mmCIF file of C-alpha atoms in Angstrom:
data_model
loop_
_atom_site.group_PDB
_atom_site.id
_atom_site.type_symbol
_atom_site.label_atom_id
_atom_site.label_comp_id
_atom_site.label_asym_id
_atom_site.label_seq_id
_atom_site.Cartn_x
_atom_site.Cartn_y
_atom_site.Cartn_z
ATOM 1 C CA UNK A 1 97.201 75.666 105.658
ATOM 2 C CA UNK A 2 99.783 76.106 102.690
ATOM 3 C CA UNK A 3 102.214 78.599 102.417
ATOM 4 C CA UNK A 4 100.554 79.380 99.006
ATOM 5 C CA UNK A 5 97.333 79.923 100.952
ATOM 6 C CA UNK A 6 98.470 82.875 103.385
ATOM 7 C CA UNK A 7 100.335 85.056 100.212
ATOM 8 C CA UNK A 8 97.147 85.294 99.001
ATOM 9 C CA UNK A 9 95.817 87.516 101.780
ATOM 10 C CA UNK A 10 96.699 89.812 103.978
ATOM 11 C CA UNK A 11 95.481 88.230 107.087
ATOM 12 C CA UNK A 12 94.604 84.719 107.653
ATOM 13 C CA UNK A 13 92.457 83.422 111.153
ATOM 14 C CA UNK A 14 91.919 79.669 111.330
ATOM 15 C CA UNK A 15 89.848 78.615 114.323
ATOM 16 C CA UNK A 16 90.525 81.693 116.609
ATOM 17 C CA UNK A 17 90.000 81.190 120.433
ATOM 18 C CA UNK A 18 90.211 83.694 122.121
ATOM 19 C CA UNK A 19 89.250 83.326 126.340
ATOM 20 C CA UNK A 20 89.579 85.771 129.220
ATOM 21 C CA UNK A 21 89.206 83.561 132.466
ATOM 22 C CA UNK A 22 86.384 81.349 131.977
ATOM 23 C CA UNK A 23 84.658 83.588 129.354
ATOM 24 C CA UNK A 24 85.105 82.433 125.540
ATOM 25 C CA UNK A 25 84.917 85.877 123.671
ATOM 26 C CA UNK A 26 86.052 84.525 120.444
ATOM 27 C CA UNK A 27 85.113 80.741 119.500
ATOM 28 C CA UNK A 28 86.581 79.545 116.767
ATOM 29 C CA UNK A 29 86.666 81.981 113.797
ATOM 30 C CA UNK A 30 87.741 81.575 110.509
ATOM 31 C CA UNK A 31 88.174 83.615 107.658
ATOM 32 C CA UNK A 32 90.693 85.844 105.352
ATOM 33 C CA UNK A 33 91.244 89.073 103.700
ATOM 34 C CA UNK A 34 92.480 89.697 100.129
ATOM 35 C CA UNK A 35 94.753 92.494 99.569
ATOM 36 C CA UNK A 36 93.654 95.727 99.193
ATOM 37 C CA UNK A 37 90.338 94.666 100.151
ATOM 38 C CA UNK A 38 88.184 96.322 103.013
ATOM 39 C CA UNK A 39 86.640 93.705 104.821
ATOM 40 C CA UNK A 40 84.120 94.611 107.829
ATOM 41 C CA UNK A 41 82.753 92.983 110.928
ATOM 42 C CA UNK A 42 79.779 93.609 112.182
ATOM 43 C CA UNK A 43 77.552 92.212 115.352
ATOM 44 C CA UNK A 44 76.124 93.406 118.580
ATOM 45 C CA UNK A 45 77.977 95.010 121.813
ATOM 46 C CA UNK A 46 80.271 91.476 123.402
ATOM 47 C CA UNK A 47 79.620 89.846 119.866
ATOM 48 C CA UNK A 48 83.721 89.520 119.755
ATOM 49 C CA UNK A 49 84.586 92.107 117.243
ATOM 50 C CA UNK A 50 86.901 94.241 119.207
ATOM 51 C CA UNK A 51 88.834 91.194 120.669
ATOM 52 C CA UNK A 52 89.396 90.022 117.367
ATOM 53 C CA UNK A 53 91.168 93.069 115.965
ATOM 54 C CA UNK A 54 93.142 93.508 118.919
ATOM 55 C CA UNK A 55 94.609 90.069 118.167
ATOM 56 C CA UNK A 56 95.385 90.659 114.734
ATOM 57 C CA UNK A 57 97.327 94.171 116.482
ATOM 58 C CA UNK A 58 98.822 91.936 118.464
ATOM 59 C CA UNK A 59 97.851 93.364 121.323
ATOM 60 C CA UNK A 60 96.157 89.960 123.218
ATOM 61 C CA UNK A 61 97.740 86.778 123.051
ATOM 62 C CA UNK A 62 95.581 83.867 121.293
ATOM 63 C CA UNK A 63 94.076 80.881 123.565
ATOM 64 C CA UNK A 64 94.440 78.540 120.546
ATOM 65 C CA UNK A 65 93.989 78.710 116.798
ATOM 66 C CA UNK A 66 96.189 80.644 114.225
ATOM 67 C CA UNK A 67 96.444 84.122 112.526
ATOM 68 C CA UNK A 68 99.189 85.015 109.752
ATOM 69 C CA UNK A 69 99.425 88.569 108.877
ATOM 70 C CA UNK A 70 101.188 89.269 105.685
ATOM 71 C CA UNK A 71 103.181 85.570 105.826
ATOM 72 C CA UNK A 72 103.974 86.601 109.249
ATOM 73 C CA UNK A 73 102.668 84.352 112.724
ATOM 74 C CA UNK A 74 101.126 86.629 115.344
ATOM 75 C CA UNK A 75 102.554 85.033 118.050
ATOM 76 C CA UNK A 76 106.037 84.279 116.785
ATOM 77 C CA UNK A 77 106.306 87.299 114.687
ATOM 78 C CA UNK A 78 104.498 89.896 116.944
ATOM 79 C CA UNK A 79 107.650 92.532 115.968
ATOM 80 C CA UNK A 80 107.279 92.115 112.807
ATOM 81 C CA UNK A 81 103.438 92.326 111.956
ATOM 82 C CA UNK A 82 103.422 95.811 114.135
ATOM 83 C CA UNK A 83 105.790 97.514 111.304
ATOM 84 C CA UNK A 84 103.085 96.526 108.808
ATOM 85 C CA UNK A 85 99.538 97.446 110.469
ATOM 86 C CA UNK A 86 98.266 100.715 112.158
ATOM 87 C CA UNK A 87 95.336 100.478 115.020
ATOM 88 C CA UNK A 88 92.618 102.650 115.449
ATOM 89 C CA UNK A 89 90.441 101.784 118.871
ATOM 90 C CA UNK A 90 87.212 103.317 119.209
ATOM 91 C CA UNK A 91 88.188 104.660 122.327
ATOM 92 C CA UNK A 92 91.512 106.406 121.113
ATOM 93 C CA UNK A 93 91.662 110.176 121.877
ATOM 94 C CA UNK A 94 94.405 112.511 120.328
ATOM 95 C CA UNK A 95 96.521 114.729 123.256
ATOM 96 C CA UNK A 96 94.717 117.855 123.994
ATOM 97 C CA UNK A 97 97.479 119.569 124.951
ATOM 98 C CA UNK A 98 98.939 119.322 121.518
ATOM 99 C CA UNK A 99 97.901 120.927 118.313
ATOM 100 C CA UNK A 100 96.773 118.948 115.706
ATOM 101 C CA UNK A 101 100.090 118.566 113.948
ATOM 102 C CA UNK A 102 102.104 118.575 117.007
ATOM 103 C CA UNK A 103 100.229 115.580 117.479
ATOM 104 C CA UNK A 104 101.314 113.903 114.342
ATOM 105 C CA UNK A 105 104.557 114.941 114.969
ATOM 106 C CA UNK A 106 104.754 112.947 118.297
ATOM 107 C CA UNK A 107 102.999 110.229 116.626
ATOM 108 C CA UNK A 108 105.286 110.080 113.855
ATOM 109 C CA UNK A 109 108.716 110.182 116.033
ATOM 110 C CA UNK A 110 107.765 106.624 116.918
ATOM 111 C CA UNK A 111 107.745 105.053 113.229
ATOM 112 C CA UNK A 112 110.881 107.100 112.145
ATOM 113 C CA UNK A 113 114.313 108.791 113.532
ATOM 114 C CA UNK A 114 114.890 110.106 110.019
ATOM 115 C CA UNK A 115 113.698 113.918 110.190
ATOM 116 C CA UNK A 116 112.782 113.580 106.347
ATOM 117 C CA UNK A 117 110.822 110.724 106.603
ATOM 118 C CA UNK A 118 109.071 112.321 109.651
ATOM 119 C CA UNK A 119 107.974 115.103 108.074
ATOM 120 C CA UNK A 120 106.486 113.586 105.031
ATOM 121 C CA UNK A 121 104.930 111.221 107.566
ATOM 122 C CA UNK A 122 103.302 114.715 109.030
ATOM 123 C CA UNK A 123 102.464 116.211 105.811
ATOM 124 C CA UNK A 124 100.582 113.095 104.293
ATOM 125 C CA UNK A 125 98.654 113.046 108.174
ATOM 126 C CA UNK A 126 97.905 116.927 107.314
ATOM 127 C CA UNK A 127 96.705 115.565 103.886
ATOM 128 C CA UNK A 128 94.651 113.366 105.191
ATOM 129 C CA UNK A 129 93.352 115.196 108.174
ATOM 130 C CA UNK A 130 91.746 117.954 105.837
ATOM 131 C CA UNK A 131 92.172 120.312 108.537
ATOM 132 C CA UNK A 132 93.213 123.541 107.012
ATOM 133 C CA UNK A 133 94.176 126.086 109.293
ATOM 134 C CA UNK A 134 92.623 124.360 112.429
ATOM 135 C CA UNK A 135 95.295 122.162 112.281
ATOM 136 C CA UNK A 136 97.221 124.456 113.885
ATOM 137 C CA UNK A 137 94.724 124.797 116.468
ATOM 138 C CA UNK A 138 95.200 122.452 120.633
ATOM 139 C CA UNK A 139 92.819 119.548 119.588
ATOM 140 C CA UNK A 140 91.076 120.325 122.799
ATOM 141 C CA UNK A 141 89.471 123.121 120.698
ATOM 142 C CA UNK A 142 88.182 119.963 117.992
ATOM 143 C CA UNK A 143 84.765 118.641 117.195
ATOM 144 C CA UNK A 144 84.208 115.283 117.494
ATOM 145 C CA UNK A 145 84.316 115.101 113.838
ATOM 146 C CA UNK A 146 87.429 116.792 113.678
ATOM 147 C CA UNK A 147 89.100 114.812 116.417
ATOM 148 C CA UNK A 148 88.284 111.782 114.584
ATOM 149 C CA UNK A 149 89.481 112.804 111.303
ATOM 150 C CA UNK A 150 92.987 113.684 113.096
ATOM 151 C CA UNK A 151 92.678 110.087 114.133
ATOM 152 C CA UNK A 152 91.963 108.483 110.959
ATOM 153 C CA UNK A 153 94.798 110.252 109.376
ATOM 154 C CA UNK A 154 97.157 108.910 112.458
ATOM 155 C CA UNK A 155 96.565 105.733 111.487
ATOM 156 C CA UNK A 156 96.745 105.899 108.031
ATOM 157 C CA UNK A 157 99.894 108.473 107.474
ATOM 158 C CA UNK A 158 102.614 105.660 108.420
ATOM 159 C CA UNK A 159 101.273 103.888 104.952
ATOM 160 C CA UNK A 160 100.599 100.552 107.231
ATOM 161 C CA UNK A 161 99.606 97.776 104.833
ATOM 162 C CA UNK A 162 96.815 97.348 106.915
ATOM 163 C CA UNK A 163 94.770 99.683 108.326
ATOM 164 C CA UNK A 164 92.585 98.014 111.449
ATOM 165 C CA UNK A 165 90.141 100.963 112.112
ATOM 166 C CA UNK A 166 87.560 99.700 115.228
ATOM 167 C CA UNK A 167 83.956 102.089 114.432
ATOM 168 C CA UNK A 168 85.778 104.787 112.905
ATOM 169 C CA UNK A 169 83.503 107.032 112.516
ATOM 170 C CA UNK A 170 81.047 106.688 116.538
ATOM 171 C CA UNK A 171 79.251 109.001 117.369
ATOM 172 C CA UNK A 172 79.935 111.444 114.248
ATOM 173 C CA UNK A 173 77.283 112.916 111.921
ATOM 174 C CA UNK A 174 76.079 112.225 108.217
ATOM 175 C CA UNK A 175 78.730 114.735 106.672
ATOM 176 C CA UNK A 176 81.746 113.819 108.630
ATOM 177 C CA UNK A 177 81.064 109.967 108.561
ATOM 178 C CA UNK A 178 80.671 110.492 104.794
ATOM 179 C CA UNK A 179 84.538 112.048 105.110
ATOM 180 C CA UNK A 180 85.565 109.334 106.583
ATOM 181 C CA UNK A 181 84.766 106.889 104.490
ATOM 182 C CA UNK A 182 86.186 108.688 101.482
ATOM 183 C CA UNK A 183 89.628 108.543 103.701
ATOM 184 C CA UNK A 184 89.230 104.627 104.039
ATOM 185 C CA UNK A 185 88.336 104.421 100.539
ATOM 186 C CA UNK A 186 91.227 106.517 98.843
ATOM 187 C CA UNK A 187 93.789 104.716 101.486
ATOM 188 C CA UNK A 188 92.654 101.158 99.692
ATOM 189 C CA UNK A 189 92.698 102.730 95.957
ATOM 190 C CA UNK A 190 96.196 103.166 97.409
ATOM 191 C CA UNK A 191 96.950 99.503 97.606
ATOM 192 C CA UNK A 192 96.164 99.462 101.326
ATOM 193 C CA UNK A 193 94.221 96.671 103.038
ATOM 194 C CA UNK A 194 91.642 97.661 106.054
ATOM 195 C CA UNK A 195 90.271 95.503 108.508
ATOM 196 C CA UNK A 196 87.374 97.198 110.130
ATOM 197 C CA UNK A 197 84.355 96.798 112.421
ATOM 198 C CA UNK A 198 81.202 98.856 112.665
ATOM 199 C CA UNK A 199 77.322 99.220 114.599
ATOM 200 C CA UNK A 200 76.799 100.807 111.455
ATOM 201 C CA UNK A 201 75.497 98.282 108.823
ATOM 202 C CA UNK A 202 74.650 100.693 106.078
ATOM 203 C CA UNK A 203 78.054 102.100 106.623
ATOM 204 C CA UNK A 204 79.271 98.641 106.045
ATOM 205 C CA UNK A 205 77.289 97.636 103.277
ATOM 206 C CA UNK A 206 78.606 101.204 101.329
ATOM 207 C CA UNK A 207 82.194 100.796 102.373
ATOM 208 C CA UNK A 208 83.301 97.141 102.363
ATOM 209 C CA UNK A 209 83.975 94.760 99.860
ATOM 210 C CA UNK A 210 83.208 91.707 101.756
ATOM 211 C CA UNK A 211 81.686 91.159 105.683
ATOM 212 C CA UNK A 212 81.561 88.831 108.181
ATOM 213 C CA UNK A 213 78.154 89.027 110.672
ATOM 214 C CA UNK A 214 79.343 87.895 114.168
ATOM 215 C CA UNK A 215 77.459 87.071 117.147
ATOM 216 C CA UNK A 216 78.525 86.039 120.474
ATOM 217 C CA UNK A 217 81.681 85.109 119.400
ATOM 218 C CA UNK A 218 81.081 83.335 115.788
ATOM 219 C CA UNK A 219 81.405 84.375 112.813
ATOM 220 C CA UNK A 220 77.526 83.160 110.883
ATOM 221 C CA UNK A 221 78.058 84.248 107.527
ATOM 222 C CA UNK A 222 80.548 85.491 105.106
ATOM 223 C CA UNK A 223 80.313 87.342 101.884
ATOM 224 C CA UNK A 224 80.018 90.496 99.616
ATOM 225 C CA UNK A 225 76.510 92.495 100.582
ATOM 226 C CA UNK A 226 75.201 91.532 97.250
ATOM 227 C CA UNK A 227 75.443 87.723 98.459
ATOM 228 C CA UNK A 228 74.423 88.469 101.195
ATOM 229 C CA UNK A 229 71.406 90.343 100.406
ATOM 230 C CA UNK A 230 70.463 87.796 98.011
ATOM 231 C CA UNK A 231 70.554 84.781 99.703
ATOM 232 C CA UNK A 232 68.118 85.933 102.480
ATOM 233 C CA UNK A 233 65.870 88.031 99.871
ATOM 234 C CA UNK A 234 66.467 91.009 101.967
ATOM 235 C CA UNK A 235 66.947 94.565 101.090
ATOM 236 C CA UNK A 236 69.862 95.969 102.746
ATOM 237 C CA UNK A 237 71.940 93.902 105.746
ATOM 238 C CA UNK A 238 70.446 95.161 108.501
ATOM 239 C CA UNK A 239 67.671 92.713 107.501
ATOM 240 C CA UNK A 240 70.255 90.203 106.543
ATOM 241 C CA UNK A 241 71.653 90.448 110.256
ATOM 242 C CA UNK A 242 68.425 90.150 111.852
ATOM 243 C CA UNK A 243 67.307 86.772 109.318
ATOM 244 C CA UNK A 244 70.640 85.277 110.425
ATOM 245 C CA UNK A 245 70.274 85.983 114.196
ATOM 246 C CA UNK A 246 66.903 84.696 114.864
#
């Protein structure tokens, strides 16, 4: 792989292992993402997708294979590749104790000691929270909707230059998953990258520019949802998923 290669994406997996005991979860993956492109991986429950963005945080260790973020090696340049990303689990939950901007405020003393820098840090989470009053409000008062778009907005108020967001929007309804997306969306106008993964395939067929369809830990096919949609004749990528599982 050529130097020339990884500076033309943001993130770069050649032949990902990734094994916990005896149990491949990941077996060889490889692809890339462009900058400023949101790129989406979808697949069953244990299909891999979760393992693989906690690699790219650097928050497993490969077995074998390589990932570059940005130019940098995950596992020699772990340090590095944190002050560029921002990780959203699907399990994450925001302190209820806290109100919703004391909670950006804690967030935000770990990216910066510089009180100016924290508080535009805050106000561009506040911005992005669309909160309004209730962000004054313990998040323990919060819909799910709401926690989630405090979430989002953690993530994405540090300006990371990638955004790795695992199903940001479980378990919320039409309107607020329809918020959501217009977050991800305006953060990428912005000249951010996300990396994301989803149950929802018509959520990934509106949001991302390119997907990858995983199953038990390979990747099966790559491409926009238009190529995908045309090469197996189908109508959305649901049916795409299904043709390619089978």
């Amino acid at each position: 792989m050529s130097i020339m290669q990884i500076m033309e994406h943001s993130v770069v997996v050649r032949e990902l292992v990734k094994t916990y005991g005896t149990q491949k979860a990941v077996k060889g993956v490889s692809f890339e993402i462009g900058m400023a492109e949101i790129f989406g991986l979808i697949g069953p429950n244990g299909a891999g997708k979760t393992t693989i963005l906690r690699v790219i945080s650097t928050l497993l260790q490969i077995t074998s294979g390589s990932v570059n973020v940005f130019e940098y090696d995950i596992s020699r340049d772990a340090s590095d590749v944190r002050k560029l990303i921002s990780y959203l689990p699907e399990e994450a939950g925001a302190y209820k104790n806290l109100t919703g901007k004391g909670y950006l405020e804690f967030i935000a003393s770990f990216y910066s000691t510089n009180t100016a820098d924290k508080i535009k840090m805050v106000n561009r989470g506040i911005e992005i929270a669309q909160l309004g009053k209730r962000i004054d409000d313990k998040s323990s008062t919060y819909s799910k909707g709401m926690t989630r778009r405090l979430l989002v907005a953690r993530a994405l108020m540090v300006n990371p230059k990638l955004a790795i967001l695992d199903e940001p929007t479980s378990g919320l309804d039409v309107i607020n998953s329809q918020e959501i997306r217009g977050l991800i969306k305006e953060f990428v106008e912005n000249k951010g990258t996300v990396l994301l993964s989803s149950h929802n395939m018509l959520e990934i067929e509106l949001l991302c520019d390119r997907i990858a369809l995983i199953n038990d830990g390979l990747i099966l096919e790559i491409g926009t949802p238009e190529e995908l949609k045309l090469k197996y004749k189908a109508r959305n990528i649901e049916e795409v998923f299904v043709s390619v599982v089978k």
